[in-house]
Amino acid sequence: MKRCDRLVDQGRRRFLAGAGLATAGAAATTFVSSGRARAATAPAAALVKYPANRLANVKDLRVGEPFDVSYPDENAPGVLLKLGRTVPGGAGPDGDIVGFSAVCPHKGYPLVYSAGDRSFNCPGHYSRFDPEAGGQQIWGHATQNLPQYDLRVDEHGDIYAEGIDELLYGRLSNVI
């Protein structure tokens, strides 16, 4: 009977040693990998596609001035923004038009665009988001980036939204 107890103890030791080696190996691989290698293997954004919805025309937009829209439905306020310089994820002839939900993903406060520091700001808990970096959070309590629209501009300058890359505040899913 004592022999059986030793085998159980030995099994635990082997399991823990193996788990420790696996953890150390994973940590070493992560540490040794360069930033470029990780970026190349990072998963794609979780883009949710919707039927195309015309939001505006390029002629309606002015650099640095948010243009109010609703997407993917009338209960989801958002903005289009012409930034004046090409940005990742930008649409249009200059690659400078982006669209975002205008609701803070932290607690649902309406966001305000500040042309001075070129960011979306939340008056509730002071989260800030960078529209030039795909709505990435700069500061604050939010735990996700701003939901960004997947935009397309046609040959007439009409701007269409076709999807969103993050969960909209207050929804369990982006299904409409």
PDB file of N, CA and C in Angstrom, residues 34-125:
ATOM      1  N   SER A  34      10.866  37.987 -32.090  1.00  0.00           N
ATOM      2  CA  SER A  34      10.908  39.433 -32.317  1.00  0.00           C
ATOM      3  C   SER A  34       9.495  39.957 -32.454  1.00  0.00           C
ATOM      4  N   GLY A  35       9.330  41.286 -32.316  1.00  0.00           N
ATOM      5  CA  GLY A  35       8.019  41.908 -32.475  1.00  0.00           C
ATOM      6  C   GLY A  35       7.462  41.661 -33.865  1.00  0.00           C
ATOM      7  N   ARG A  36       8.337  41.634 -34.884  1.00  0.00           N
ATOM      8  CA  ARG A  36       7.879  41.416 -36.252  1.00  0.00           C
ATOM      9  C   ARG A  36       7.263  40.039 -36.405  1.00  0.00           C
ATOM     10  N   ALA A  37       7.889  39.032 -35.830  1.00  0.00           N
ATOM     11  CA  ALA A  37       7.363  37.671 -35.955  1.00  0.00           C
ATOM     12  C   ALA A  37       6.001  37.552 -35.280  1.00  0.00           C
ATOM     13  N   ARG A  38       5.825  38.190 -34.123  1.00  0.00           N
ATOM     14  CA  ARG A  38       4.543  38.114 -33.440  1.00  0.00           C
ATOM     15  C   ARG A  38       3.466  38.847 -34.208  1.00  0.00           C
ATOM     16  N   ALA A  39       3.815  39.991 -34.796  1.00  0.00           N
ATOM     17  CA  ALA A  39       2.814  40.749 -35.546  1.00  0.00           C
ATOM     18  C   ALA A  39       2.341  39.964 -36.764  1.00  0.00           C
ATOM     19  N   ALA A  40       3.249  39.237 -37.382  1.00  0.00           N
ATOM     20  CA  ALA A  40       2.888  38.489 -38.577  1.00  0.00           C
ATOM     21  C   ALA A  40       1.951  37.328 -38.251  1.00  0.00           C
ATOM     22  N   THR A  41       2.019  36.802 -37.035  1.00  0.00           N
ATOM     23  CA  THR A  41       1.185  35.661 -36.675  1.00  0.00           C
ATOM     24  C   THR A  41      -0.009  36.052 -35.810  1.00  0.00           C
ATOM     25  N   ALA A  42      -0.177  37.343 -35.540  1.00  0.00           N
ATOM     26  CA  ALA A  42      -1.298  37.785 -34.710  1.00  0.00           C
ATOM     27  C   ALA A  42      -2.611  37.500 -35.430  1.00  0.00           C
ATOM     28  N   PRO A  43      -3.655  37.129 -34.676  1.00  0.00           N
ATOM     29  CA  PRO A  43      -4.939  36.860 -35.322  1.00  0.00           C
ATOM     30  C   PRO A  43      -5.532  38.127 -35.913  1.00  0.00           C
ATOM     31  N   ALA A  44      -6.281  37.981 -36.969  1.00  0.00           N
ATOM     32  CA  ALA A  44      -6.946  39.113 -37.603  1.00  0.00           C
ATOM     33  C   ALA A  44      -8.039  39.634 -36.686  1.00  0.00           C
ATOM     34  N   ALA A  45      -8.394  40.910 -36.881  1.00  0.00           N
ATOM     35  CA  ALA A  45      -9.464  41.505 -36.081  1.00  0.00           C
ATOM     36  C   ALA A  45     -10.760  40.728 -36.306  1.00  0.00           C
ATOM     37  N   ALA A  46     -11.601  40.729 -35.312  1.00  0.00           N
ATOM     38  CA  ALA A  46     -12.871  39.997 -35.379  1.00  0.00           C
ATOM     39  C   ALA A  46     -13.911  40.856 -36.081  1.00  0.00           C
ATOM     40  N   LEU A  47     -13.745  41.050 -37.380  1.00  0.00           N
ATOM     41  CA  LEU A  47     -14.644  41.884 -38.157  1.00  0.00           C
ATOM     42  C   LEU A  47     -15.978  41.179 -38.363  1.00  0.00           C
ATOM     43  N   VAL A  48     -17.046  41.882 -38.009  1.00  0.00           N
ATOM     44  CA  VAL A  48     -18.400  41.371 -38.240  1.00  0.00           C
ATOM     45  C   VAL A  48     -18.936  42.105 -39.462  1.00  0.00           C
ATOM     46  N   LYS A  49     -19.269  41.355 -40.501  1.00  0.00           N
ATOM     47  CA  LYS A  49     -19.768  41.943 -41.744  1.00  0.00           C
ATOM     48  C   LYS A  49     -21.276  42.186 -41.658  1.00  0.00           C
ATOM     49  N   TYR A  50     -21.716  43.282 -42.279  1.00  0.00           N
ATOM     50  CA  TYR A  50     -23.122  43.626 -42.392  1.00  0.00           C
ATOM     51  C   TYR A  50     -23.411  43.970 -43.846  1.00  0.00           C
ATOM     52  N   PRO A  51     -24.687  44.031 -44.223  1.00  0.00           N
ATOM     53  CA  PRO A  51     -24.993  44.539 -45.563  1.00  0.00           C
ATOM     54  C   PRO A  51     -24.485  45.977 -45.677  1.00  0.00           C
ATOM     55  N   ALA A  52     -24.021  46.353 -46.866  1.00  0.00           N
ATOM     56  CA  ALA A  52     -23.497  47.704 -47.086  1.00  0.00           C
ATOM     57  C   ALA A  52     -24.564  48.746 -46.759  1.00  0.00           C
ATOM     58  N   ASN A  53     -24.149  49.805 -46.079  1.00  0.00           N
ATOM     59  CA  ASN A  53     -25.043  50.870 -45.676  1.00  0.00           C
ATOM     60  C   ASN A  53     -24.377  52.200 -46.032  1.00  0.00           C
ATOM     61  N   ARG A  54     -25.012  52.992 -46.889  1.00  0.00           N
ATOM     62  CA  ARG A  54     -24.450  54.297 -47.272  1.00  0.00           C
ATOM     63  C   ARG A  54     -24.567  55.249 -46.096  1.00  0.00           C
ATOM     64  N   LEU A  55     -23.437  55.843 -45.721  1.00  0.00           N
ATOM     65  CA  LEU A  55     -23.411  56.752 -44.578  1.00  0.00           C
ATOM     66  C   LEU A  55     -23.307  58.217 -44.990  1.00  0.00           C
ATOM     67  N   ALA A  56     -22.579  58.505 -46.071  1.00  0.00           N
ATOM     68  CA  ALA A  56     -22.353  59.891 -46.482  1.00  0.00           C
ATOM     69  C   ALA A  56     -21.645  59.890 -47.826  1.00  0.00           C
ATOM     70  N   ASN A  57     -21.229  61.075 -48.247  1.00  0.00           N
ATOM     71  CA  ASN A  57     -20.411  61.241 -49.437  1.00  0.00           C
ATOM     72  C   ASN A  57     -19.136  61.962 -49.015  1.00  0.00           C
ATOM     73  N   VAL A  58     -18.069  61.715 -49.713  1.00  0.00           N
ATOM     74  CA  VAL A  58     -16.786  62.347 -49.392  1.00  0.00           C
ATOM     75  C   VAL A  58     -16.937  63.867 -49.327  1.00  0.00           C
ATOM     76  N   LYS A  59     -17.795  64.446 -50.168  1.00  0.00           N
ATOM     77  CA  LYS A  59     -18.008  65.896 -50.200  1.00  0.00           C
ATOM     78  C   LYS A  59     -18.625  66.418 -48.904  1.00  0.00           C
ATOM     79  N   ASP A  60     -19.284  65.534 -48.137  1.00  0.00           N
ATOM     80  CA  ASP A  60     -19.916  65.953 -46.876  1.00  0.00           C
ATOM     81  C   ASP A  60     -18.901  66.157 -45.755  1.00  0.00           C
ATOM     82  N   LEU A  61     -17.700  65.639 -45.904  1.00  0.00           N
ATOM     83  CA  LEU A  61     -16.720  65.638 -44.817  1.00  0.00           C
ATOM     84  C   LEU A  61     -15.725  66.784 -44.920  1.00  0.00           C
ATOM     85  N   ARG A  62     -15.329  67.310 -43.766  1.00  0.00           N
ATOM     86  CA  ARG A  62     -14.288  68.340 -43.645  1.00  0.00           C
ATOM     87  C   ARG A  62     -13.202  67.788 -42.733  1.00  0.00           C
ATOM     88  N   VAL A  63     -11.960  68.081 -43.049  1.00  0.00           N
ATOM     89  CA  VAL A  63     -10.842  67.572 -42.253  1.00  0.00           C
ATOM     90  C   VAL A  63     -10.994  67.991 -40.797  1.00  0.00           C
ATOM     91  N   GLY A  64     -10.894  66.997 -39.910  1.00  0.00           N
ATOM     92  CA  GLY A  64     -10.929  67.248 -38.472  1.00  0.00           C
ATOM     93  C   GLY A  64     -12.301  67.507 -37.881  1.00  0.00           C
ATOM     94  N   GLU A  65     -13.371  67.401 -38.686  1.00  0.00           N
ATOM     95  CA  GLU A  65     -14.724  67.629 -38.183  1.00  0.00           C
ATOM     96  C   GLU A  65     -15.524  66.332 -38.247  1.00  0.00           C
ATOM     97  N   PRO A  66     -15.938  65.786 -37.101  1.00  0.00           N
ATOM     98  CA  PRO A  66     -16.724  64.543 -37.114  1.00  0.00           C
ATOM     99  C   PRO A  66     -18.065  64.746 -37.810  1.00  0.00           C
ATOM    100  N   PHE A  67     -18.467  63.743 -38.560  1.00  0.00           N
ATOM    101  CA  PHE A  67     -19.753  63.750 -39.254  1.00  0.00           C
ATOM    102  C   PHE A  67     -20.599  62.656 -38.620  1.00  0.00           C
ATOM    103  N   ASP A  68     -21.711  63.040 -37.979  1.00  0.00           N
ATOM    104  CA  ASP A  68     -22.545  62.087 -37.245  1.00  0.00           C
ATOM    105  C   ASP A  68     -23.272  61.118 -38.181  1.00  0.00           C
ATOM    106  N   VAL A  69     -23.223  59.837 -37.805  1.00  0.00           N
ATOM    107  CA  VAL A  69     -23.914  58.767 -38.532  1.00  0.00           C
ATOM    108  C   VAL A  69     -24.469  57.782 -37.510  1.00  0.00           C
ATOM    109  N   SER A  70     -25.225  56.815 -37.977  1.00  0.00           N
ATOM    110  CA  SER A  70     -25.672  55.694 -37.147  1.00  0.00           C
ATOM    111  C   SER A  70     -25.353  54.423 -37.910  1.00  0.00           C
ATOM    112  N   TYR A  71     -24.695  53.486 -37.230  1.00  0.00           N
ATOM    113  CA  TYR A  71     -24.345  52.231 -37.889  1.00  0.00           C
ATOM    114  C   TYR A  71     -24.049  51.175 -36.835  1.00  0.00           C
ATOM    115  N   PRO A  72     -24.525  49.975 -36.975  1.00  0.00           N
ATOM    116  CA  PRO A  72     -25.205  49.345 -38.098  1.00  0.00           C
ATOM    117  C   PRO A  72     -26.711  49.570 -38.108  1.00  0.00           C
ATOM    118  N   ASP A  73     -27.237  50.228 -37.069  1.00  0.00           N
ATOM    119  CA  ASP A  73     -28.660  50.552 -37.041  1.00  0.00           C
ATOM    120  C   ASP A  73     -28.827  51.910 -36.385  1.00  0.00           C
ATOM    121  N   GLU A  74     -30.056  52.394 -36.304  1.00  0.00           N
ATOM    122  CA  GLU A  74     -30.314  53.734 -35.757  1.00  0.00           C
ATOM    123  C   GLU A  74     -30.023  53.850 -34.261  1.00  0.00           C
ATOM    124  N   ASN A  75     -29.838  52.737 -33.584  1.00  0.00           N
ATOM    125  CA  ASN A  75     -29.533  52.746 -32.148  1.00  0.00           C
ATOM    126  C   ASN A  75     -28.038  52.687 -31.855  1.00  0.00           C
ATOM    127  N   ALA A  76     -27.221  52.911 -32.863  1.00  0.00           N
ATOM    128  CA  ALA A  76     -25.771  52.823 -32.700  1.00  0.00           C
ATOM    129  C   ALA A  76     -25.118  54.087 -33.258  1.00  0.00           C
ATOM    130  N   PRO A  77     -25.012  55.149 -32.429  1.00  0.00           N
ATOM    131  CA  PRO A  77     -24.417  56.394 -32.923  1.00  0.00           C
ATOM    132  C   PRO A  77     -22.935  56.215 -33.249  1.00  0.00           C
ATOM    133  N   GLY A  78     -22.535  56.910 -34.307  1.00  0.00           N
ATOM    134  CA  GLY A  78     -21.143  56.852 -34.716  1.00  0.00           C
ATOM    135  C   GLY A  78     -20.743  58.122 -35.432  1.00  0.00           C
ATOM    136  N   VAL A  79     -19.495  58.147 -35.878  1.00  0.00           N
ATOM    137  CA  VAL A  79     -18.987  59.297 -36.625  1.00  0.00           C
ATOM    138  C   VAL A  79     -18.092  58.833 -37.755  1.00  0.00           C
ATOM    139  N   LEU A  80     -18.092  59.627 -38.822  1.00  0.00           N
ATOM    140  CA  LEU A  80     -17.083  59.529 -39.863  1.00  0.00           C
ATOM    141  C   LEU A  80     -16.131  60.688 -39.631  1.00  0.00           C
ATOM    142  N   LEU A  81     -14.868  60.464 -39.940  1.00  0.00           N
ATOM    143  CA  LEU A  81     -13.871  61.497 -39.700  1.00  0.00           C
ATOM    144  C   LEU A  81     -12.851  61.484 -40.823  1.00  0.00           C
ATOM    145  N   LYS A  82     -12.654  62.640 -41.447  1.00  0.00           N
ATOM    146  CA  LYS A  82     -11.607  62.798 -42.454  1.00  0.00           C
ATOM    147  C   LYS A  82     -10.403  63.382 -41.727  1.00  0.00           C
ATOM    148  N   LEU A  83      -9.321  62.611 -41.700  1.00  0.00           N
ATOM    149  CA  LEU A  83      -8.170  62.980 -40.882  1.00  0.00           C
ATOM    150  C   LEU A  83      -7.170  63.893 -41.579  1.00  0.00           C
ATOM    151  N   GLY A  84      -7.163  63.896 -42.913  1.00  0.00           N
ATOM    152  CA  GLY A  84      -6.232  64.767 -43.619  1.00  0.00           C
ATOM    153  C   GLY A  84      -4.894  64.124 -43.933  1.00  0.00           C
ATOM    154  N   ARG A  85      -4.699  62.888 -43.513  1.00  0.00           N
ATOM    155  CA  ARG A  85      -3.491  62.136 -43.875  1.00  0.00           C
ATOM    156  C   ARG A  85      -3.818  60.647 -43.874  1.00  0.00           C
ATOM    157  N   THR A  86      -3.102  59.916 -44.684  1.00  0.00           N
ATOM    158  CA  THR A  86      -3.336  58.486 -44.819  1.00  0.00           C
ATOM    159  C   THR A  86      -3.073  57.775 -43.497  1.00  0.00           C
ATOM    160  N   VAL A  87      -3.998  56.891 -43.123  1.00  0.00           N
ATOM    161  CA  VAL A  87      -3.854  56.120 -41.887  1.00  0.00           C
ATOM    162  C   VAL A  87      -4.195  54.661 -42.166  1.00  0.00           C
ATOM    163  N   PRO A  88      -3.681  53.739 -41.352  1.00  0.00           N
ATOM    164  CA  PRO A  88      -4.068  52.333 -41.509  1.00  0.00           C
ATOM    165  C   PRO A  88      -5.583  52.183 -41.335  1.00  0.00           C
ATOM    166  N   GLY A  89      -6.211  51.477 -42.250  1.00  0.00           N
ATOM    167  CA  GLY A  89      -7.660  51.282 -42.184  1.00  0.00           C
ATOM    168  C   GLY A  89      -8.448  52.428 -42.771  1.00  0.00           C
ATOM    169  N   GLY A  90      -7.761  53.472 -43.264  1.00  0.00           N
ATOM    170  CA  GLY A  90      -8.447  54.617 -43.855  1.00  0.00           C
ATOM    171  C   GLY A  90      -8.999  54.286 -45.224  1.00  0.00           C
ATOM    172  N   ALA A  91     -10.106  54.921 -45.577  1.00  0.00           N
ATOM    173  CA  ALA A  91     -10.757  54.692 -46.861  1.00  0.00           C
ATOM    174  C   ALA A  91     -10.741  55.987 -47.664  1.00  0.00           C
ATOM    175  N   GLY A  92     -11.205  55.901 -48.897  1.00  0.00           N
ATOM    176  CA  GLY A  92     -11.303  57.075 -49.750  1.00  0.00           C
ATOM    177  C   GLY A  92     -10.070  57.276 -50.588  1.00  0.00           C
ATOM    178  N   PRO A  93     -10.117  58.285 -51.458  1.00  0.00           N
ATOM    179  CA  PRO A  93      -9.007  58.525 -52.382  1.00  0.00           C
ATOM    180  C   PRO A  93      -7.687  58.840 -51.674  1.00  0.00           C
ATOM    181  N   ASP A  94      -7.762  59.431 -50.492  1.00  0.00           N
ATOM    182  CA  ASP A  94      -6.545  59.775 -49.746  1.00  0.00           C
ATOM    183  C   ASP A  94      -6.254  58.795 -48.606  1.00  0.00           C
ATOM    184  N   GLY A  95      -7.110  57.788 -48.426  1.00  0.00           N
ATOM    185  CA  GLY A  95      -6.920  56.818 -47.347  1.00  0.00           C
ATOM    186  C   GLY A  95      -6.982  57.449 -45.969  1.00  0.00           C
ATOM    187  N   ASP A  96      -7.783  58.515 -45.841  1.00  0.00           N
ATOM    188  CA  ASP A  96      -7.817  59.266 -44.580  1.00  0.00           C
ATOM    189  C   ASP A  96      -9.201  59.332 -43.936  1.00  0.00           C
ATOM    190  N   ILE A  97     -10.157  58.557 -44.440  1.00  0.00           N
ATOM    191  CA  ILE A  97     -11.514  58.576 -43.873  1.00  0.00           C
ATOM    192  C   ILE A  97     -11.704  57.338 -43.008  1.00  0.00           C
ATOM    193  N   VAL A  98     -12.088  57.569 -41.759  1.00  0.00           N
ATOM    194  CA  VAL A  98     -12.336  56.477 -40.815  1.00  0.00           C
ATOM    195  C   VAL A  98     -13.714  56.670 -40.193  1.00  0.00           C
ATOM    196  N   GLY A  99     -14.255  55.605 -39.648  1.00  0.00           N
ATOM    197  CA  GLY A  99     -15.549  55.668 -38.977  1.00  0.00           C
ATOM    198  C   GLY A  99     -15.508  54.847 -37.704  1.00  0.00           C
ATOM    199  N   PHE A 100     -16.132  55.362 -36.654  1.00  0.00           N
ATOM    200  CA  PHE A 100     -16.115  54.706 -35.351  1.00  0.00           C
ATOM    201  C   PHE A 100     -17.468  54.829 -34.657  1.00  0.00           C
ATOM    202  N   SER A 101     -17.695  53.919 -33.734  1.00  0.00           N
ATOM    203  CA  SER A 101     -18.805  54.075 -32.805  1.00  0.00           C
ATOM    204  C   SER A 101     -18.497  55.311 -31.967  1.00  0.00           C
ATOM    205  N   ALA A 102     -19.512  56.097 -31.647  1.00  0.00           N
ATOM    206  CA  ALA A 102     -19.320  57.310 -30.855  1.00  0.00           C
ATOM    207  C   ALA A 102     -19.713  57.099 -29.398  1.00  0.00           C
ATOM    208  N   VAL A 103     -19.650  55.844 -28.951  1.00  0.00           N
ATOM    209  CA  VAL A 103     -20.012  55.488 -27.585  1.00  0.00           C
ATOM    210  C   VAL A 103     -18.797  54.835 -26.928  1.00  0.00           C
ATOM    211  N   CYS A 104     -18.457  55.297 -25.741  1.00  0.00           N
ATOM    212  CA  CYS A 104     -17.304  54.742 -25.034  1.00  0.00           C
ATOM    213  C   CYS A 104     -17.557  53.270 -24.691  1.00  0.00           C
ATOM    214  N   PRO A 105     -16.612  52.391 -25.025  1.00  0.00           N
ATOM    215  CA  PRO A 105     -16.816  50.974 -24.733  1.00  0.00           C
ATOM    216  C   PRO A 105     -16.731  50.632 -23.243  1.00  0.00           C
ATOM    217  N   HIS A 106     -16.357  51.603 -22.399  1.00  0.00           N
ATOM    218  CA  HIS A 106     -16.270  51.332 -20.964  1.00  0.00           C
ATOM    219  C   HIS A 106     -17.631  51.375 -20.287  1.00  0.00           C
ATOM    220  N   LYS A 107     -18.320  52.517 -20.370  1.00  0.00           N
ATOM    221  CA  LYS A 107     -19.616  52.665 -19.703  1.00  0.00           C
ATOM    222  C   LYS A 107     -20.692  53.294 -20.573  1.00  0.00           C
ATOM    223  N   GLY A 108     -20.409  53.477 -21.868  1.00  0.00           N
ATOM    224  CA  GLY A 108     -21.437  53.951 -22.779  1.00  0.00           C
ATOM    225  C   GLY A 108     -21.631  55.445 -22.859  1.00  0.00           C
ATOM    226  N   TYR A 109     -20.706  56.232 -22.327  1.00  0.00           N
ATOM    227  CA  TYR A 109     -20.831  57.687 -22.443  1.00  0.00           C
ATOM    228  C   TYR A 109     -20.607  58.109 -23.892  1.00  0.00           C
ATOM    229  N   PRO A 110     -21.277  59.187 -24.338  1.00  0.00           N
ATOM    230  CA  PRO A 110     -21.041  59.678 -25.698  1.00  0.00           C
ATOM    231  C   PRO A 110     -19.647  60.303 -25.787  1.00  0.00           C
ATOM    232  N   LEU A 111     -18.929  59.970 -26.843  1.00  0.00           N
ATOM    233  CA  LEU A 111     -17.570  60.473 -27.022  1.00  0.00           C
ATOM    234  C   LEU A 111     -17.569  61.831 -27.712  1.00  0.00           C
ATOM    235  N   VAL A 112     -16.540  62.608 -27.429  1.00  0.00           N
ATOM    236  CA  VAL A 112     -16.361  63.927 -28.018  1.00  0.00           C
ATOM    237  C   VAL A 112     -15.017  63.922 -28.740  1.00  0.00           C
ATOM    238  N   TYR A 113     -15.006  64.418 -29.989  1.00  0.00           N
ATOM    239  CA  TYR A 113     -13.744  64.486 -30.726  1.00  0.00           C
ATOM    240  C   TYR A 113     -13.050  65.799 -30.417  1.00  0.00           C
ATOM    241  N   SER A 114     -11.770  65.728 -30.091  1.00  0.00           N
ATOM    242  CA  SER A 114     -10.957  66.910 -29.830  1.00  0.00           C
ATOM    243  C   SER A 114      -9.992  67.088 -30.996  1.00  0.00           C
ATOM    244  N   ALA A 115     -10.225  68.120 -31.810  1.00  0.00           N
ATOM    245  CA  ALA A 115      -9.345  68.382 -32.940  1.00  0.00           C
ATOM    246  C   ALA A 115      -7.964  68.805 -32.463  1.00  0.00           C
ATOM    247  N   GLY A 116      -7.884  69.416 -31.273  1.00  0.00           N
ATOM    248  CA  GLY A 116      -6.607  69.877 -30.732  1.00  0.00           C
ATOM    249  C   GLY A 116      -5.599  68.754 -30.521  1.00  0.00           C
ATOM    250  N   ASP A 117      -6.050  67.670 -29.910  1.00  0.00           N
ATOM    251  CA  ASP A 117      -5.129  66.539 -29.698  1.00  0.00           C
ATOM    252  C   ASP A 117      -5.475  65.338 -30.561  1.00  0.00           C
ATOM    253  N   ARG A 118      -6.397  65.537 -31.504  1.00  0.00           N
ATOM    254  CA  ARG A 118      -6.773  64.518 -32.492  1.00  0.00           C
ATOM    255  C   ARG A 118      -7.142  63.199 -31.825  1.00  0.00           C
ATOM    256  N   SER A 119      -8.065  63.278 -30.859  1.00  0.00           N
ATOM    257  CA  SER A 119      -8.498  62.068 -30.159  1.00  0.00           C
ATOM    258  C   SER A 119      -9.972  62.153 -29.815  1.00  0.00           C
ATOM    259  N   PHE A 120     -10.575  60.957 -29.599  1.00  0.00           N
ATOM    260  CA  PHE A 120     -11.925  60.878 -29.060  1.00  0.00           C
ATOM    261  C   PHE A 120     -11.797  60.782 -27.553  1.00  0.00           C
ATOM    262  N   ASN A 121     -12.602  61.572 -26.839  1.00  0.00           N
ATOM    263  CA  ASN A 121     -12.498  61.636 -25.378  1.00  0.00           C
ATOM    264  C   ASN A 121     -13.839  61.331 -24.729  1.00  0.00           C
ATOM    265  N   CYS A 122     -13.773  60.601 -23.614  1.00  0.00           N
ATOM    266  CA  CYS A 122     -14.966  60.253 -22.865  1.00  0.00           C
ATOM    267  C   CYS A 122     -15.088  61.165 -21.648  1.00  0.00           C
ATOM    268  N   PRO A 123     -16.211  61.860 -21.506  1.00  0.00           N
ATOM    269  CA  PRO A 123     -16.390  62.737 -20.358  1.00  0.00           C
ATOM    270  C   PRO A 123     -16.687  61.984 -19.061  1.00  0.00           C
ATOM    271  N   GLY A 124     -17.018  60.701 -19.153  1.00  0.00           N
ATOM    272  CA  GLY A 124     -17.383  59.934 -17.964  1.00  0.00           C
ATOM    273  C   GLY A 124     -16.195  59.538 -17.110  1.00  0.00           C
ATOM    274  N   HIS A 125     -15.282  58.783 -17.685  1.00  0.00           N
ATOM    275  CA  HIS A 125     -14.130  58.298 -16.925  1.00  0.00           C
ATOM    276  C   HIS A 125     -12.814  58.608 -17.626  1.00  0.00           C
TER     277      HIS A 125
END
